[in-house]
Coordinates of C-alpha atoms in Angstrom, one line a residue:
X10 CA -21.5 4.7 33.6
X11 CA -22.0 1.8 35.9
X12 CA -21.5 2.5 39.6
X13 CA -21.3 0.1 42.6
X14 CA -21.7 1.3 46.2
X15 CA -20.5 -1.1 48.9
X16 CA -21.2 -0.7 52.6
X17 CA -22.2 -3.4 55.1
X18 CA -24.7 -0.9 56.5
X19 CA -25.7 0.7 53.2
X20 CA -26.6 3.4 52.5
X21 CA -24.3 4.6 55.3
X22 CA -22.2 7.5 54.1
X23 CA -23.7 7.0 50.6
X24 CA -27.1 8.0 51.8
X25 CA -27.4 11.0 49.5
X26 CA -24.8 10.3 46.9
X27 CA -26.0 6.9 45.7
X28 CA -29.6 8.1 44.9
X29 CA -28.3 11.3 43.4
X30 CA -26.0 9.4 41.0
X31 CA -28.9 7.0 40.1
X32 CA -30.9 10.0 38.8
X33 CA -28.3 11.0 36.3
X34 CA -29.0 10.1 32.6
X35 CA -27.1 6.9 31.5
X36 CA -26.0 6.0 35.0
X37 CA -26.8 2.7 36.6
X38 CA -26.3 2.4 40.4
X39 CA -26.0 -0.9 42.2
X40 CA -25.4 -1.4 45.9
X41 CA -24.3 -4.2 48.2
X42 CA -25.4 -4.4 51.8
X43 CA -25.1 -7.0 54.6
X44 CA -28.2 -6.2 56.6
X45 CA -31.9 -7.0 56.1
X46 CA -33.4 -3.7 57.1
X47 CA -35.5 -1.8 54.6
X48 CA -33.4 0.6 52.5
X49 CA -34.6 3.9 51.1
X50 CA -32.4 4.7 48.1
X51 CA -34.5 5.6 45.1
X52 CA -33.2 4.4 41.8
X53 CA -30.5 2.2 43.4
X54 CA -30.6 -1.6 42.8
X55 CA -29.8 -3.1 46.2
X56 CA -28.3 -6.6 46.6
X57 CA -27.7 -8.3 49.9
X58 CA -24.8 -10.6 50.8
X59 CA -24.0 -12.7 53.8
X60 CA -20.9 -13.6 55.7
X61 CA -19.9 -17.2 55.0
X62 CA -18.8 -17.9 58.5
X63 CA -18.5 -16.3 62.0
X64 CA -15.3 -15.3 63.7
X65 CA -13.1 -17.9 65.3
X66 CA -13.6 -18.4 69.1
X67 CA -10.6 -17.5 71.2
X68 CA -8.6 -16.1 68.3
X69 CA -5.7 -13.8 69.2
X70 CA -7.3 -10.6 70.5
X71 CA -5.2 -8.5 68.1
X72 CA -6.6 -10.4 65.2
X73 CA -10.3 -10.2 65.9
X74 CA -11.0 -7.1 63.8
X75 CA -8.7 -8.3 61.0
X76 CA -10.4 -11.7 60.7
X77 CA -13.8 -10.1 60.6
X78 CA -12.6 -7.9 57.8
X79 CA -11.3 -10.9 55.9
X80 CA -14.6 -12.7 56.3
X81 CA -16.6 -9.7 55.0
X82 CA -14.0 -9.2 52.2
X83 CA -14.4 -12.7 51.0
X84 CA -18.2 -12.7 51.1
X85 CA -18.3 -9.3 49.3
X86 CA -16.0 -10.6 46.6
X87 CA -18.2 -13.5 46.0
X88 CA -21.2 -11.2 45.6
X89 CA -19.2 -9.1 43.2
X90 CA -18.3 -12.3 41.2
X91 CA -22.1 -13.0 40.9
X92 CA -22.6 -9.5 39.5
X93 CA -19.7 -10.0 37.1
X94 CA -21.3 -13.3 35.9
X95 CA -24.5 -11.4 35.2
X96 CA -22.5 -9.1 33.0
X97 CA -22.2 -6.1 35.3
X98 CA -18.9 -4.3 35.1
X99 CA -18.6 -1.1 37.3
X100 CA -16.7 1.9 36.0
X101 CA -16.3 3.1 39.6
X102 CA -16.8 1.4 42.9
X103 CA -17.5 3.5 46.0
X104 CA -16.5 1.5 49.1
X105 CA -15.8 2.0 52.8
X106 CA -12.5 0.1 53.4
X107 CA -13.0 0.0 57.2
X108 CA -15.2 -3.1 57.1
X109 CA -12.9 -5.2 54.8
X110 CA -15.3 -5.1 51.9
X111 CA -12.9 -3.3 49.6
X112 CA -10.0 -5.8 50.0
X113 CA -10.5 -8.0 47.0
X114 CA -12.4 -5.8 44.6
X115 CA -9.5 -5.4 42.2
X116 CA -9.2 -9.2 42.0
X117 CA -12.7 -9.3 40.6
X118 CA -12.5 -6.2 38.4
X119 CA -8.8 -5.3 37.9
X120 CA -9.5 -2.2 35.7
X121 CA -12.3 -0.7 37.8
X122 CA -11.6 2.5 39.7
X123 CA -12.2 2.5 43.4
X124 CA -13.2 5.6 45.4
X125 CA -12.6 4.8 49.1
X126 CA -14.4 6.5 52.0
X127 CA -11.5 7.1 54.4
X128 CA -13.4 7.7 57.7
X129 CA -10.4 7.5 60.1
X130 CA -6.9 6.0 60.4
X131 CA -6.6 5.0 64.0
X132 CA -4.1 6.9 66.1
X133 CA -2.7 6.2 69.6
X134 CA -3.6 9.8 70.6
X135 CA -7.3 9.2 70.0
X136 CA -7.5 6.0 72.1
X137 CA -5.4 7.5 75.0
X138 CA -7.2 10.8 75.2
X139 CA -9.6 9.9 78.0
X140 CA -8.2 7.0 80.0
X141 CA -10.9 6.8 82.7
X142 CA -12.6 3.7 81.3
X143 CA -9.7 2.2 79.5
X144 CA -8.8 -1.4 80.6
X145 CA -5.2 -1.1 79.6
X146 CA -2.7 1.3 78.1
X147 CA 0.2 -1.1 78.0
X148 CA 2.4 -1.8 75.0
X149 CA 0.0 -4.6 74.1
X150 CA -2.8 -2.1 73.8
X151 CA -0.6 0.0 71.5
X152 CA -0.1 -3.0 69.3
X153 CA -3.8 -3.8 69.2
X154 CA -4.6 -0.3 68.1
X155 CA -2.0 -0.6 65.3
X156 CA -3.6 -3.8 64.0
X157 CA -6.9 -2.1 63.7
X158 CA -5.4 -0.3 60.7
X159 CA -4.4 -3.5 58.9
X160 CA -7.3 -3.7 56.5
X161 CA -7.0 0.0 55.8
X162 CA -3.3 -0.4 54.9
X163 CA -4.1 -3.3 52.5
X164 CA -7.1 -1.4 51.0
X165 CA -5.0 1.8 50.4
X166 CA -3.0 -0.1 47.8
X167 CA -6.0 -0.7 45.5
X168 CA -8.0 2.5 46.1
X169 CA -7.5 4.9 43.3
X170 CA -8.7 7.9 45.2
X171 CA -10.2 8.7 48.6
X172 CA -12.7 11.0 50.1
X173 CA -12.9 12.0 53.8
X174 CA -15.4 14.5 55.5
X175 CA -13.1 16.8 57.5
X176 CA -9.5 18.0 57.7
X177 CA -9.1 16.4 61.1
X178 CA -9.9 13.0 59.6
X179 CA -7.7 13.7 56.6
X180 CA -4.7 14.4 58.9
X181 CA -5.0 11.0 60.5
X182 CA -4.2 9.3 57.1
X183 CA -0.7 8.3 56.1
X184 CA 1.0 11.0 54.0
X185 CA 0.9 8.9 50.8
X186 CA -2.8 8.5 51.2
X187 CA -3.5 12.1 52.0
X188 CA -2.0 13.0 48.6
X189 CA -4.8 11.0 46.9
X190 CA -7.7 12.0 49.2
X191 CA -10.2 14.9 48.8
X192 CA -11.8 16.5 51.8
X193 CA -15.6 16.6 51.0
X194 CA -18.1 16.5 53.8
X195 CA -21.1 14.2 53.4
X196 CA -23.3 17.3 53.4
X197 CA -26.4 18.6 55.3
X198 CA -29.7 19.0 53.5
X199 CA -30.2 22.7 54.6
X200 CA -33.6 22.9 53.0
X201 CA -34.9 20.2 55.3
X202 CA -32.6 20.6 58.3
X203 CA -33.4 24.2 59.4
X204 CA -34.8 26.3 62.3
X205 CA -38.5 26.2 62.8
X206 CA -39.8 28.6 65.6
X207 CA -43.3 27.0 65.4
X208 CA -42.0 23.5 66.0
X209 CA -43.4 21.5 68.9
X210 CA -42.7 17.9 70.0
X211 CA -45.0 15.6 72.0
X212 CA -43.2 12.9 73.9
X213 CA -46.0 10.5 74.5
X214 CA -44.0 8.2 76.9
X215 CA -43.4 11.2 79.1
X216 CA -46.8 12.9 78.5
X217 CA -44.8 16.0 77.8
X218 CA -45.0 18.7 75.1
X219 CA -42.0 21.0 74.5
X220 CA -41.9 24.2 72.4
X221 CA -39.4 27.0 71.8
X222 CA -40.5 28.6 75.1
X223 CA -39.3 25.6 77.1
X224 CA -35.8 25.4 78.6
X225 CA -34.3 22.4 76.8
X226 CA -30.8 20.9 76.9
X227 CA -30.1 18.2 74.4
X228 CA -27.4 15.5 74.1
X229 CA -27.3 13.2 71.1
X230 CA -25.1 10.3 70.4
X231 CA -25.7 7.0 68.5
X232 CA -24.5 5.2 71.6
X233 CA -24.2 6.7 75.1
X234 CA -20.5 6.1 75.5
X235 CA -17.2 7.6 76.7
X236 CA -16.0 8.3 73.2
X237 CA -18.7 10.9 73.0
X238 CA -18.1 12.2 76.5
X239 CA -21.4 10.9 77.9
X240 CA -19.9 10.4 81.3
X241 CA -18.5 14.0 81.3
X242 CA -22.0 15.3 80.5
X243 CA -23.8 13.3 83.1
X244 CA -21.5 14.5 85.9
X245 CA -22.3 18.1 85.1
X246 CA -26.1 17.4 85.3
X247 CA -26.6 17.6 89.1
X248 CA -25.2 21.1 89.3
X249 CA -27.0 22.1 86.0
X250 CA -30.3 20.9 87.4
X251 CA -29.7 22.7 90.7
X252 CA -29.0 26.0 88.8
X253 CA -31.9 25.6 86.4
X254 CA -35.0 24.1 88.1
X255 CA -37.2 24.5 85.0
X256 CA -34.8 23.0 82.5
X257 CA -35.5 19.6 80.9
X258 CA -32.6 17.5 79.7
X259 CA -33.2 15.2 76.7
X260 CA -30.7 12.4 75.9
X261 CA -30.9 10.6 72.6
X262 CA -29.1 7.4 71.9
X263 CA -28.8 3.6 72.5
X264 CA -27.1 2.0 75.5
X265 CA -24.5 0.2 73.5
X266 CA -20.7 0.8 74.1
X267 CA -20.3 2.1 70.5
X268 CA -16.8 2.9 69.3
X269 CA -15.1 1.9 72.6
X270 CA -14.9 -1.1 74.9
X271 CA -17.8 -2.3 77.1
X272 CA -17.7 -1.3 80.7
X273 CA -15.8 -4.0 82.7
X274 CA -18.9 -4.6 84.8
X275 CA -20.9 -5.6 81.8
X276 CA -23.4 -2.8 82.5
X277 CA -24.2 0.0 80.0
X278 CA -22.6 3.3 80.6
X279 CA -26.0 4.7 81.2
X280 CA -26.5 2.3 84.1
X281 CA -23.0 3.0 85.4
X282 CA -23.6 6.8 85.5
X283 CA -27.1 6.5 87.0
X284 CA -25.6 4.4 89.8
X285 CA -22.7 6.8 90.3
X286 CA -25.1 9.8 90.5
X287 CA -27.9 8.1 92.4
X288 CA -29.8 10.6 94.5
X289 CA -28.2 13.6 92.8
X290 CA -30.4 13.8 89.7
X291 CA -34.0 15.0 89.3
X292 CA -35.2 12.1 87.1
X293 CA -38.5 13.9 86.4
X294 CA -36.6 16.4 84.3
X295 CA -34.0 14.0 82.8
X296 CA -35.4 12.1 79.8
X297 CA -33.6 9.2 78.1
X298 CA -35.4 8.9 74.7
X299 CA -33.4 6.1 73.2
X300 CA -32.9 6.3 69.4
X301 CA -35.4 8.7 67.8
X302 CA -36.9 8.6 64.3
X303 CA -35.1 11.2 62.2
X304 CA -37.9 13.7 61.9
X305 CA -38.5 13.7 65.7
X306 CA -34.7 14.2 66.2
X307 CA -34.8 17.2 64.0
X308 CA -37.8 18.6 65.9
X309 CA -35.9 18.1 69.1
X310 CA -32.9 19.9 67.7
X311 CA -35.1 22.8 66.5
X312 CA -36.4 23.1 70.1
X313 CA -33.1 22.9 71.8
X314 CA -32.0 25.9 73.9
X315 CA -28.6 24.4 74.4
X316 CA -27.1 21.4 72.6
X317 CA -24.1 19.7 74.2
X318 CA -21.7 17.8 72.0
X319 CA -18.6 16.2 73.4
X320 CA -16.1 13.9 71.7
X321 CA -12.6 12.7 72.0
X322 CA -10.4 13.3 68.9
X323 CA -12.5 11.2 66.6
X324 CA -15.0 11.3 63.7
X325 CA -17.5 14.1 64.0
X326 CA -21.2 13.1 64.2
X327 CA -23.8 14.1 61.7
X328 CA -25.9 15.3 64.6
X329 CA -23.5 18.1 65.4
X330 CA -23.8 19.6 61.9
X331 CA -27.6 19.0 62.0
X332 CA -27.9 20.8 65.4
X333 CA -26.0 23.8 64.0
X334 CA -28.2 23.8 60.8
X335 CA -31.2 23.9 63.1
X336 CA -29.9 27.0 64.8
X337 CA -29.1 25.2 68.0
X338 CA -26.6 26.9 70.4
X339 CA -23.8 24.3 70.7
X340 CA -21.6 23.9 73.7
X341 CA -18.8 21.5 72.5
X342 CA -15.7 20.0 73.9
X343 CA -12.5 21.9 73.0
X344 CA -11.1 19.0 71.0
X345 CA -9.6 19.0 67.5
X346 CA -12.6 17.8 65.5
X347 CA -14.9 20.5 67.0
X348 CA -12.3 23.2 66.7
X349 CA -12.3 22.7 62.9
X350 CA -16.0 23.6 62.8
X351 CA -16.7 25.8 65.8
X352 CA -15.0 29.1 66.5
X353 CA -15.6 29.8 70.2
X354 CA -17.9 32.8 70.7
X355 CA -18.7 33.1 67.0
X356 CA -20.8 30.0 66.0
X357 CA -20.8 28.1 69.3
X358 CA -19.0 27.7 72.6
X359 CA -16.1 25.3 73.4
X360 CA -15.2 24.1 76.9
X361 CA -12.5 21.9 78.3
X362 CA -13.5 18.3 77.9
X363 CA -12.3 17.3 81.4
X364 CA -13.5 20.4 83.3
X365 CA -17.1 19.8 84.4
X366 CA -17.3 23.3 85.9
X367 CA -16.7 24.9 82.5
X368 CA -19.7 23.2 81.0
X369 CA -21.9 24.1 84.1
X370 CA -20.8 27.8 83.9
X371 CA -21.4 28.0 80.1
X372 CA -25.0 26.6 80.6
X373 CA -25.6 29.1 83.4
X374 CA -24.4 32.1 81.3
X375 CA -26.7 31.1 78.4
X376 CA -29.8 30.7 80.5
X377 CA -29.1 34.0 82.3
X378 CA -28.5 36.0 79.1
X379 CA -30.3 34.2 76.2
X380 CA -30.5 37.3 74.0
X381 CA -26.7 37.6 73.9
X382 CA -26.4 34.3 72.1
X383 CA -28.9 34.8 69.3
X384 CA -26.2 35.9 66.9
X385 CA -24.2 32.7 67.7
X386 CA -27.2 30.6 66.8
X387 CA -27.5 32.4 63.5
X388 CA -23.8 32.1 62.8
X389 CA -24.0 28.3 63.5
X390 CA -26.7 28.0 60.8
X391 CA -24.7 30.1 58.4
X392 CA -21.6 28.0 59.0
X393 CA -23.4 24.9 57.7
X394 CA -25.1 26.8 54.8
X395 CA -21.7 28.2 53.6
X396 CA -19.5 25.2 54.2
X397 CA -21.5 22.0 54.4
X398 CA -24.5 22.4 52.1
X399 CA -25.5 19.0 50.7
X400 CA -25.9 20.5 47.2
X401 CA -22.3 21.6 47.1
X402 CA -21.1 18.4 48.6
X403 CA -22.9 16.3 46.0
X404 CA -21.6 18.5 43.2
X405 CA -18.0 17.8 44.3
X406 CA -18.6 14.1 44.9
X407 CA -20.3 13.7 41.6
X408 CA -17.4 15.5 39.8
X409 CA -14.9 13.2 41.6
X410 CA -16.7 10.0 40.5
X411 CA -17.0 11.3 36.9
X412 CA -13.3 12.2 36.8
X413 CA -12.4 8.7 38.2
X414 CA -14.7 7.0 35.6
X415 CA -13.2 9.0 32.8
X416 CA -9.6 8.4 34.0
X417 CA -9.0 12.2 34.3
X418 CA -7.7 12.2 37.9

């Protein structure tokens, strides 16, 4: 069976699946990526492609995303035609339709089956959940949100089957798409991502070594942005630091605006929050680490006394699952994506996204009575072992691909 994996940021969500499929007898796995970074995907033949042009200056703002998706779709189709000319015909294509790359695949290979990774269908409720940093919630903004789904809607017509990681994400899809979409999480490698009481982490830039005996609060987000409640977390820190003078707070992530809009000032949200809280924070105990290499991130999660994870109703981060797998005690926002995974008081704690005092009090309770929460740490780990084990996810994903390729779905 010939397989083609397509993702502008490959491996992306195919990080585990593509190499796993490549190891199977009589399987050939090829991948298309847009970036130039080194890719670790053993057994996968990686090809690169480039966008033919850039976006049009001053295009209608509702069309910006759609035009970018058309540009990627065209360039991806040309790369596929090159593969076809070399004699490569995939039985199944695994593609993420969100970037536009899946738009014209059936025009190149009409009989090939497509498995789409349905990450999220944009909803008004998601974008309007936290309005603090929103520039507009007029009818025009409503229309702009609607157009973000344009490439998805075109892609759904050609995608033979879909996969999405959580029930929350599945519920955002149109009904007709839900009927052809399986809920299979990407999976967590529980053999590698696990508690380690002997773990220690040296942060050279801070000349600081932390261990399990340290009081550590962690916050991880690819970008420090409102979508992940960064501003809500920051506003709780002055009181948290006052209550716990020995606690160190470690914040991991870039300063980009991520899934949302940039701040109107042009500053990063980190800059904005540090200016807002100037004079209220002990910067000697507040550590912005930027993006961390994966193994260092895991060490930090293994050492975490409390891991804070906030999000609006949106895609769940891998870091949440990895924190739970490491036995971290999670305090999360009481929002739909987290409520699917965390049962308050059983495998984590949930607090009101908008109520800073609830987060402050939860942290205080944990530091005052750490022994009471050991069973919650263990339950967090067990949740991932029982429901999100990578081995189980791969088995289900592989079976789905094989059924698609054999036309048995």
